[in-house]
JSON list of C-alpha atoms in Angstrom, two decimals:
[
{"chain": "Y", "resi": 1, "resn": "LEU", "atom": "CA", "xyz": [12.14, 2.96, 4.09]},
{"chain": "Y", "resi": 2, "resn": "SER", "atom": "CA", "xyz": [9.91, 2.62, 7.14]},
{"chain": "Y", "resi": 3, "resn": "SER", "atom": "CA", "xyz": [8.78, -0.88, 6.06]},
{"chain": "Y", "resi": 4, "resn": "SER", "atom": "CA", "xyz": [12.37, -1.94, 5.48]},
{"chain": "Y", "resi": 5, "resn": "SER", "atom": "CA", "xyz": [13.51, -0.40, 8.76]},
{"chain": "Y", "resi": 6, "resn": "ALA", "atom": "CA", "xyz": [10.69, -2.06, 10.70]},
{"chain": "Y", "resi": 7, "resn": "ALA", "atom": "CA", "xyz": [11.46, -5.42, 9.09]},
{"chain": "Y", "resi": 8, "resn": "SER", "atom": "CA", "xyz": [15.10, -4.99, 10.15]},
{"chain": "Y", "resi": 9, "resn": "ASP", "atom": "CA", "xyz": [14.03, -4.20, 13.71]},
{"chain": "Y", "resi": 10, "resn": "VAL", "atom": "CA", "xyz": [11.84, -7.31, 13.86]},
{"chain": "Y", "resi": 11, "resn": "TYR", "atom": "CA", "xyz": [14.69, -9.36, 12.40]},
{"chain": "Y", "resi": 12, "resn": "LYS", "atom": "CA", "xyz": [17.11, -8.11, 15.07]},
{"chain": "Y", "resi": 13, "resn": "ARG", "atom": "CA", "xyz": [14.69, -8.63, 17.97]},
{"chain": "Y", "resi": 14, "resn": "GLN", "atom": "CA", "xyz": [13.56, -12.15, 17.15]},
{"chain": "Y", "resi": 15, "resn": "SER", "atom": "CA", "xyz": [15.34, -15.37, 16.52]},
{"chain": "Y", "resi": 16, "resn": "GLN", "atom": "CA", "xyz": [13.84, -16.41, 13.23]},
{"chain": "Y", "resi": 17, "resn": "SER", "atom": "CA", "xyz": [13.75, -19.56, 11.21]},
{"chain": "Y", "resi": 18, "resn": "ALA", "atom": "CA", "xyz": [15.66, -19.53, 7.94]},
{"chain": "Y", "resi": 19, "resn": "GLU", "atom": "CA", "xyz": [12.36, -19.16, 6.07]},
{"chain": "Y", "resi": 20, "resn": "ALA", "atom": "CA", "xyz": [11.27, -16.14, 8.15]},
{"chain": "Y", "resi": 21, "resn": "ALA", "atom": "CA", "xyz": [14.70, -14.56, 7.77]},
{"chain": "Y", "resi": 22, "resn": "MET", "atom": "CA", "xyz": [14.53, -15.02, 3.99]},
{"chain": "Y", "resi": 23, "resn": "GLN", "atom": "CA", "xyz": [11.07, -13.42, 3.90]},
{"chain": "Y", "resi": 24, "resn": "THR", "atom": "CA", "xyz": [12.41, -10.42, 5.86]},
{"chain": "Y", "resi": 25, "resn": "VAL", "atom": "CA", "xyz": [15.30, -10.04, 3.43]},
{"chain": "Y", "resi": 26, "resn": "GLN", "atom": "CA", "xyz": [12.93, -10.27, 0.44]},
{"chain": "Y", "resi": 27, "resn": "ILE", "atom": "CA", "xyz": [10.74, -7.51, 1.89]},
{"chain": "Y", "resi": 28, "resn": "GLN", "atom": "CA", "xyz": [13.79, -5.33, 2.42]},
{"chain": "Y", "resi": 29, "resn": "GLN", "atom": "CA", "xyz": [14.91, -5.93, -1.16]},
{"chain": "Y", "resi": 30, "resn": "GLN", "atom": "CA", "xyz": [11.46, -5.00, -2.49]},
{"chain": "Y", "resi": 31, "resn": "GLU", "atom": "CA", "xyz": [11.43, -1.80, -0.46]},
{"chain": "Y", "resi": 32, "resn": "LEU", "atom": "CA", "xyz": [14.94, -0.87, -1.58]},
{"chain": "Y", "resi": 33, "resn": "THR", "atom": "CA", "xyz": [13.95, -1.44, -5.22]},
{"chain": "Y", "resi": 34, "resn": "ARG", "atom": "CA", "xyz": [10.86, 0.74, -4.74]},
{"chain": "Y", "resi": 35, "resn": "MET", "atom": "CA", "xyz": [12.97, 3.48, -3.13]},
{"chain": "Y", "resi": 36, "resn": "LYS", "atom": "CA", "xyz": [15.55, 3.29, -5.94]},
{"chain": "Y", "resi": 37, "resn": "LYS", "atom": "CA", "xyz": [12.82, 3.80, -8.56]},
{"chain": "Y", "resi": 38, "resn": "LEU", "atom": "CA", "xyz": [11.48, 6.78, -6.63]},
{"chain": "Y", "resi": 39, "resn": "LEU", "atom": "CA", "xyz": [14.92, 8.35, -6.32]},
{"chain": "Y", "resi": 40, "resn": "ASP", "atom": "CA", "xyz": [15.72, 7.66, -9.98]},
{"chain": "Y", "resi": 41, "resn": "GLY", "atom": "CA", "xyz": [12.54, 9.49, -10.96]},
{"chain": "Y", "resi": 42, "resn": "LEU", "atom": "CA", "xyz": [13.41, 12.44, -8.73]},
{"chain": "Y", "resi": 43, "resn": "MET", "atom": "CA", "xyz": [16.92, 12.61, -10.17]},
{"chain": "Y", "resi": 44, "resn": "THR", "atom": "CA", "xyz": [15.53, 12.56, -13.71]},
{"chain": "Y", "resi": 45, "resn": "LEU", "atom": "CA", "xyz": [13.21, 15.42, -12.80]},
{"chain": "Y", "resi": 46, "resn": "PHE", "atom": "CA", "xyz": [16.02, 17.38, -11.19]},
{"chain": "Y", "resi": 47, "resn": "LYS", "atom": "CA", "xyz": [18.37, 16.89, -14.14]},
{"chain": "Y", "resi": 48, "resn": "ALA", "atom": "CA", "xyz": [15.80, 17.68, -16.79]},
{"chain": "Y", "resi": 49, "resn": "GLY", "atom": "CA", "xyz": [14.30, 20.65, -14.97]},
{"chain": "Y", "resi": 50, "resn": "GLN", "atom": "CA", "xyz": [10.91, 19.71, -16.32]},
{"chain": "Y", "resi": 51, "resn": "ALA", "atom": "CA", "xyz": [7.71, 17.99, -15.28]},
{"chain": "Y", "resi": 52, "resn": "LEU", "atom": "CA", "xyz": [7.69, 14.31, -14.38]},
{"chain": "Y", "resi": 53, "resn": "PRO", "atom": "CA", "xyz": [7.58, 12.04, -17.41]},
{"chain": "Y", "resi": 54, "resn": "ALA", "atom": "CA", "xyz": [4.23, 10.46, -18.19]},
{"chain": "Y", "resi": 55, "resn": "ARG", "atom": "CA", "xyz": [3.78, 7.20, -16.27]},
{"chain": "Y", "resi": 56, "resn": "ALA", "atom": "CA", "xyz": [2.68, 3.96, -17.87]},
{"chain": "Y", "resi": 57, "resn": "ILE", "atom": "CA", "xyz": [-1.06, 3.57, -17.54]},
{"chain": "Y", "resi": 58, "resn": "THR", "atom": "CA", "xyz": [-1.96, -0.10, -17.87]},
{"chain": "Y", "resi": 59, "resn": "ALA", "atom": "CA", "xyz": [-4.63, -2.54, -16.78]},
{"chain": "Y", "resi": 60, "resn": "ILE", "atom": "CA", "xyz": [-3.88, -3.57, -13.20]},
{"chain": "Y", "resi": 61, "resn": "SER", "atom": "CA", "xyz": [-5.42, -6.00, -10.76]},
{"chain": "Y", "resi": 62, "resn": "LEU", "atom": "CA", "xyz": [-6.52, -4.04, -7.70]},
{"chain": "Y", "resi": 63, "resn": "GLU", "atom": "CA", "xyz": [-6.48, -7.23, -5.62]},
{"chain": "Y", "resi": 64, "resn": "GLU", "atom": "CA", "xyz": [-2.84, -7.81, -6.55]},
{"chain": "Y", "resi": 65, "resn": "VAL", "atom": "CA", "xyz": [-1.81, -4.21, -5.82]},
{"chain": "Y", "resi": 66, "resn": "ILE", "atom": "CA", "xyz": [-3.57, -4.29, -2.46]},
{"chain": "Y", "resi": 67, "resn": "GLN", "atom": "CA", "xyz": [-1.93, -7.62, -1.55]},
{"chain": "Y", "resi": 68, "resn": "GLU", "atom": "CA", "xyz": [1.54, -6.29, -2.39]},
{"chain": "Y", "resi": 69, "resn": "ALA", "atom": "CA", "xyz": [0.95, -3.13, -0.34]},
{"chain": "Y", "resi": 70, "resn": "VAL", "atom": "CA", "xyz": [-0.29, -5.20, 2.61]},
{"chain": "Y", "resi": 71, "resn": "GLU", "atom": "CA", "xyz": [2.77, -7.48, 2.42]},
{"chain": "Y", "resi": 72, "resn": "ALA", "atom": "CA", "xyz": [5.04, -4.42, 2.45]},
{"chain": "Y", "resi": 73, "resn": "CYS", "atom": "CA", "xyz": [3.28, -3.09, 5.58]},
{"chain": "Y", "resi": 74, "resn": "ASN", "atom": "CA", "xyz": [2.58, -6.34, 7.42]},
{"chain": "Y", "resi": 75, "resn": "ASN", "atom": "CA", "xyz": [6.05, -7.10, 8.76]},
{"chain": "Y", "resi": 76, "resn": "THR", "atom": "CA", "xyz": [6.60, -4.07, 10.95]},
{"chain": "Y", "resi": 77, "resn": "GLY", "atom": "CA", "xyz": [6.12, -5.90, 14.26]},
{"chain": "Y", "resi": 78, "resn": "ASP", "atom": "CA", "xyz": [3.66, -3.30, 15.55]},
{"chain": "Y", "resi": 79, "resn": "GLY", "atom": "CA", "xyz": [0.85, -5.72, 16.38]},
{"chain": "Y", "resi": 80, "resn": "HIS", "atom": "CA", "xyz": [-1.65, -4.35, 13.87]},
{"chain": "Y", "resi": 81, "resn": "ALA", "atom": "CA", "xyz": [-3.56, -6.93, 11.86]},
{"chain": "Y", "resi": 82, "resn": "ILE", "atom": "CA", "xyz": [-4.56, -5.98, 8.33]},
{"chain": "Y", "resi": 83, "resn": "ALA", "atom": "CA", "xyz": [-7.74, -7.56, 6.98]},
{"chain": "Y", "resi": 84, "resn": "VAL", "atom": "CA", "xyz": [-8.46, -7.43, 3.24]},
{"chain": "Y", "resi": 85, "resn": "ILE", "atom": "CA", "xyz": [-12.15, -7.73, 2.42]},
{"chain": "Y", "resi": 86, "resn": "ARG", "atom": "CA", "xyz": [-13.36, -8.17, -1.14]},
{"chain": "Y", "resi": 87, "resn": "GLU", "atom": "CA", "xyz": [-16.97, -7.05, -1.23]},
{"chain": "Y", "resi": 88, "resn": "GLN", "atom": "CA", "xyz": [-19.37, -8.81, -3.55]},
{"chain": "Y", "resi": 89, "resn": "GLY", "atom": "CA", "xyz": [-19.60, -6.71, -6.66]},
{"chain": "Y", "resi": 90, "resn": "PRO", "atom": "CA", "xyz": [-22.07, -6.57, -9.50]},
{"chain": "Y", "resi": 91, "resn": "THR", "atom": "CA", "xyz": [-20.27, -9.44, -11.25]},
{"chain": "Y", "resi": 92, "resn": "ALA", "atom": "CA", "xyz": [-18.12, -12.47, -10.51]},
{"chain": "Y", "resi": 93, "resn": "ASP", "atom": "CA", "xyz": [-15.92, -11.69, -13.53]},
{"chain": "Y", "resi": 94, "resn": "PRO", "atom": "CA", "xyz": [-12.26, -11.35, -12.40]},
{"chain": "Y", "resi": 95, "resn": "GLU", "atom": "CA", "xyz": [-11.81, -8.48, -14.88]},
{"chain": "Y", "resi": 96, "resn": "ALA", "atom": "CA", "xyz": [-14.31, -6.49, -12.82]},
{"chain": "Y", "resi": 97, "resn": "TRP", "atom": "CA", "xyz": [-11.51, -6.07, -10.26]},
{"chain": "Y", "resi": 98, "resn": "GLN", "atom": "CA", "xyz": [-9.17, -4.51, -12.82]},
{"chain": "Y", "resi": 99, "resn": "ALA", "atom": "CA", "xyz": [-8.56, -0.82, -13.31]},
{"chain": "Y", "resi": 100, "resn": "MET", "atom": "CA", "xyz": [-6.45, 1.40, -15.53]},
{"chain": "Y", "resi": 101, "resn": "GLY", "atom": "CA", "xyz": [-3.62, 3.08, -13.68]},
{"chain": "Y", "resi": 102, "resn": "ASP", "atom": "CA", "xyz": [0.01, 3.18, -12.67]},
{"chain": "Y", "resi": 103, "resn": "GLN", "atom": "CA", "xyz": [0.62, 0.12, -10.50]},
{"chain": "Y", "resi": 104, "resn": "GLU", "atom": "CA", "xyz": [3.71, 1.49, -8.72]},
{"chain": "Y", "resi": 105, "resn": "GLN", "atom": "CA", "xyz": [2.08, 4.80, -7.85]},
{"chain": "Y", "resi": 106, "resn": "LEU", "atom": "CA", "xyz": [-1.11, 3.13, -6.61]},
{"chain": "Y", "resi": 107, "resn": "GLU", "atom": "CA", "xyz": [0.86, 0.66, -4.52]},
{"chain": "Y", "resi": 108, "resn": "GLN", "atom": "CA", "xyz": [2.91, 3.50, -2.99]},
{"chain": "Y", "resi": 109, "resn": "ALA", "atom": "CA", "xyz": [-0.26, 5.47, -2.22]},
{"chain": "Y", "resi": 110, "resn": "LEU", "atom": "CA", "xyz": [-1.75, 2.41, -0.48]},
{"chain": "Y", "resi": 111, "resn": "ILE", "atom": "CA", "xyz": [1.45, 1.85, 1.51]},
{"chain": "Y", "resi": 112, "resn": "ASN", "atom": "CA", "xyz": [1.30, 5.46, 2.67]},
{"chain": "Y", "resi": 113, "resn": "LEU", "atom": "CA", "xyz": [-2.38, 5.21, 3.65]},
{"chain": "Y", "resi": 114, "resn": "ILE", "atom": "CA", "xyz": [-1.90, 1.89, 5.47]},
{"chain": "Y", "resi": 115, "resn": "GLY", "atom": "CA", "xyz": [1.17, 3.33, 7.21]},
{"chain": "Y", "resi": 116, "resn": "ASN", "atom": "CA", "xyz": [-0.85, 6.32, 8.38]},
{"chain": "Y", "resi": 117, "resn": "ALA", "atom": "CA", "xyz": [-3.65, 4.04, 9.61]},
{"chain": "Y", "resi": 118, "resn": "LYS", "atom": "CA", "xyz": [-1.11, 2.03, 11.62]},
{"chain": "Y", "resi": 119, "resn": "LYS", "atom": "CA", "xyz": [0.64, 5.12, 12.92]},
{"chain": "Y", "resi": 120, "resn": "TYR", "atom": "CA", "xyz": [-2.52, 6.74, 14.26]},
{"chain": "Y", "resi": 121, "resn": "SER", "atom": "CA", "xyz": [-4.28, 3.61, 15.56]},
{"chain": "Y", "resi": 122, "resn": "ALA", "atom": "CA", "xyz": [-3.80, 2.06, 18.95]},
{"chain": "Y", "resi": 123, "resn": "PRO", "atom": "CA", "xyz": [-1.57, -1.03, 19.03]},
{"chain": "Y", "resi": 124, "resn": "GLN", "atom": "CA", "xyz": [-3.33, -4.33, 18.29]},
{"chain": "Y", "resi": 125, "resn": "GLN", "atom": "CA", "xyz": [-6.14, -2.56, 16.36]},
{"chain": "Y", "resi": 126, "resn": "THR", "atom": "CA", "xyz": [-7.18, -4.21, 13.11]},
{"chain": "Y", "resi": 127, "resn": "ILE", "atom": "CA", "xyz": [-6.99, -2.15, 9.93]},
{"chain": "Y", "resi": 128, "resn": "ALA", "atom": "CA", "xyz": [-9.56, -3.16, 7.30]},
{"chain": "Y", "resi": 129, "resn": "ILE", "atom": "CA", "xyz": [-9.04, -2.68, 3.59]},
{"chain": "Y", "resi": 130, "resn": "ARG", "atom": "CA", "xyz": [-12.21, -3.16, 1.56]},
{"chain": "Y", "resi": 131, "resn": "LEU", "atom": "CA", "xyz": [-12.29, -3.50, -2.20]},
{"chain": "Y", "resi": 132, "resn": "GLU", "atom": "CA", "xyz": [-15.69, -2.71, -3.68]},
{"chain": "Y", "resi": 133, "resn": "ALA", "atom": "CA", "xyz": [-16.87, -2.86, -7.29]},
{"chain": "Y", "resi": 134, "resn": "ARG", "atom": "CA", "xyz": [-19.38, -0.07, -7.79]},
{"chain": "Y", "resi": 135, "resn": "THR", "atom": "CA", "xyz": [-21.54, 0.52, -10.84]},
{"chain": "Y", "resi": 136, "resn": "ASP", "atom": "CA", "xyz": [-19.09, 2.81, -12.61]},
{"chain": "Y", "resi": 137, "resn": "HIS", "atom": "CA", "xyz": [-15.90, 2.65, -10.55]},
{"chain": "Y", "resi": 138, "resn": "MET", "atom": "CA", "xyz": [-13.88, 0.74, -7.97]},
{"chain": "Y", "resi": 139, "resn": "ALA", "atom": "CA", "xyz": [-13.48, 1.76, -4.35]},
{"chain": "Y", "resi": 140, "resn": "VAL", "atom": "CA", "xyz": [-10.61, 0.92, -2.03]},
{"chain": "Y", "resi": 141, "resn": "ILE", "atom": "CA", "xyz": [-11.59, 1.81, 1.53]},
{"chain": "Y", "resi": 142, "resn": "ILE", "atom": "CA", "xyz": [-9.11, 1.78, 4.39]},
{"chain": "Y", "resi": 143, "resn": "GLU", "atom": "CA", "xyz": [-10.70, 1.76, 7.83]},
{"chain": "Y", "resi": 144, "resn": "ASP", "atom": "CA", "xyz": [-8.92, 2.15, 11.13]},
{"chain": "Y", "resi": 145, "resn": "HIS", "atom": "CA", "xyz": [-9.76, 3.17, 14.67]},
{"chain": "Y", "resi": 146, "resn": "GLY", "atom": "CA", "xyz": [-7.32, 6.05, 14.91]},
{"chain": "Y", "resi": 147, "resn": "ILE", "atom": "CA", "xyz": [-7.72, 9.68, 15.84]},
{"chain": "Y", "resi": 148, "resn": "GLY", "atom": "CA", "xyz": [-9.45, 10.43, 12.54]},
{"chain": "Y", "resi": 149, "resn": "ILE", "atom": "CA", "xyz": [-9.31, 13.26, 10.06]},
{"chain": "Y", "resi": 150, "resn": "PRO", "atom": "CA", "xyz": [-10.96, 16.55, 11.09]},
{"chain": "Y", "resi": 151, "resn": "LEU", "atom": "CA", "xyz": [-14.32, 17.01, 9.36]},
{"chain": "Y", "resi": 152, "resn": "GLU", "atom": "CA", "xyz": [-13.13, 20.11, 7.47]},
{"chain": "Y", "resi": 153, "resn": "ASP", "atom": "CA", "xyz": [-10.23, 18.12, 5.95]},
{"chain": "Y", "resi": 154, "resn": "GLN", "atom": "CA", "xyz": [-12.17, 14.97, 5.02]},
{"chain": "Y", "resi": 155, "resn": "ALA", "atom": "CA", "xyz": [-13.13, 16.18, 1.54]},
{"chain": "Y", "resi": 156, "resn": "LEU", "atom": "CA", "xyz": [-9.43, 16.61, 0.78]},
{"chain": "Y", "resi": 157, "resn": "SER", "atom": "CA", "xyz": [-8.66, 13.03, 1.87]},
{"chain": "Y", "resi": 158, "resn": "LEU", "atom": "CA", "xyz": [-10.60, 11.25, -0.88]},
{"chain": "Y", "resi": 159, "resn": "ILE", "atom": "CA", "xyz": [-8.50, 9.77, -3.66]},
{"chain": "Y", "resi": 160, "resn": "HIS", "atom": "CA", "xyz": [-10.29, 8.92, -6.91]},
{"chain": "Y", "resi": 161, "resn": "ILE", "atom": "CA", "xyz": [-8.65, 6.57, -9.39]}
]
């Protein structure tokens, strides 16, 4: 909702070309679709009174998921630039940048992390997202220049996929 709301604010404040206006509307539609899926899942859980249904684990392109999350967060008009950096991995094979997971959940997690980085960073600060292929896993690293996470809470902030 925050991405959609921010896109609406930017839309209201600026006179936009037809192309920019269409892009804003598309972002809002994507965010509303994402929110609908989230609410549908919560309603299913509430009605069934049981655990969340198993999510579809499939092969996903981490580059694609990161790009979609960045697009969802990029149009908030807050002055933060988001740089995506693909580190050189052990191979040039495009499949090396694939992982098994739930694309929607990973994208939502990235949107939340990027949103937090923007929220706690000074305006105009660049947020870097690095994608690294390691020997036995992938790493998505989000770097900002915000207030930081207290040392005692840092171990809890790592997400392994």
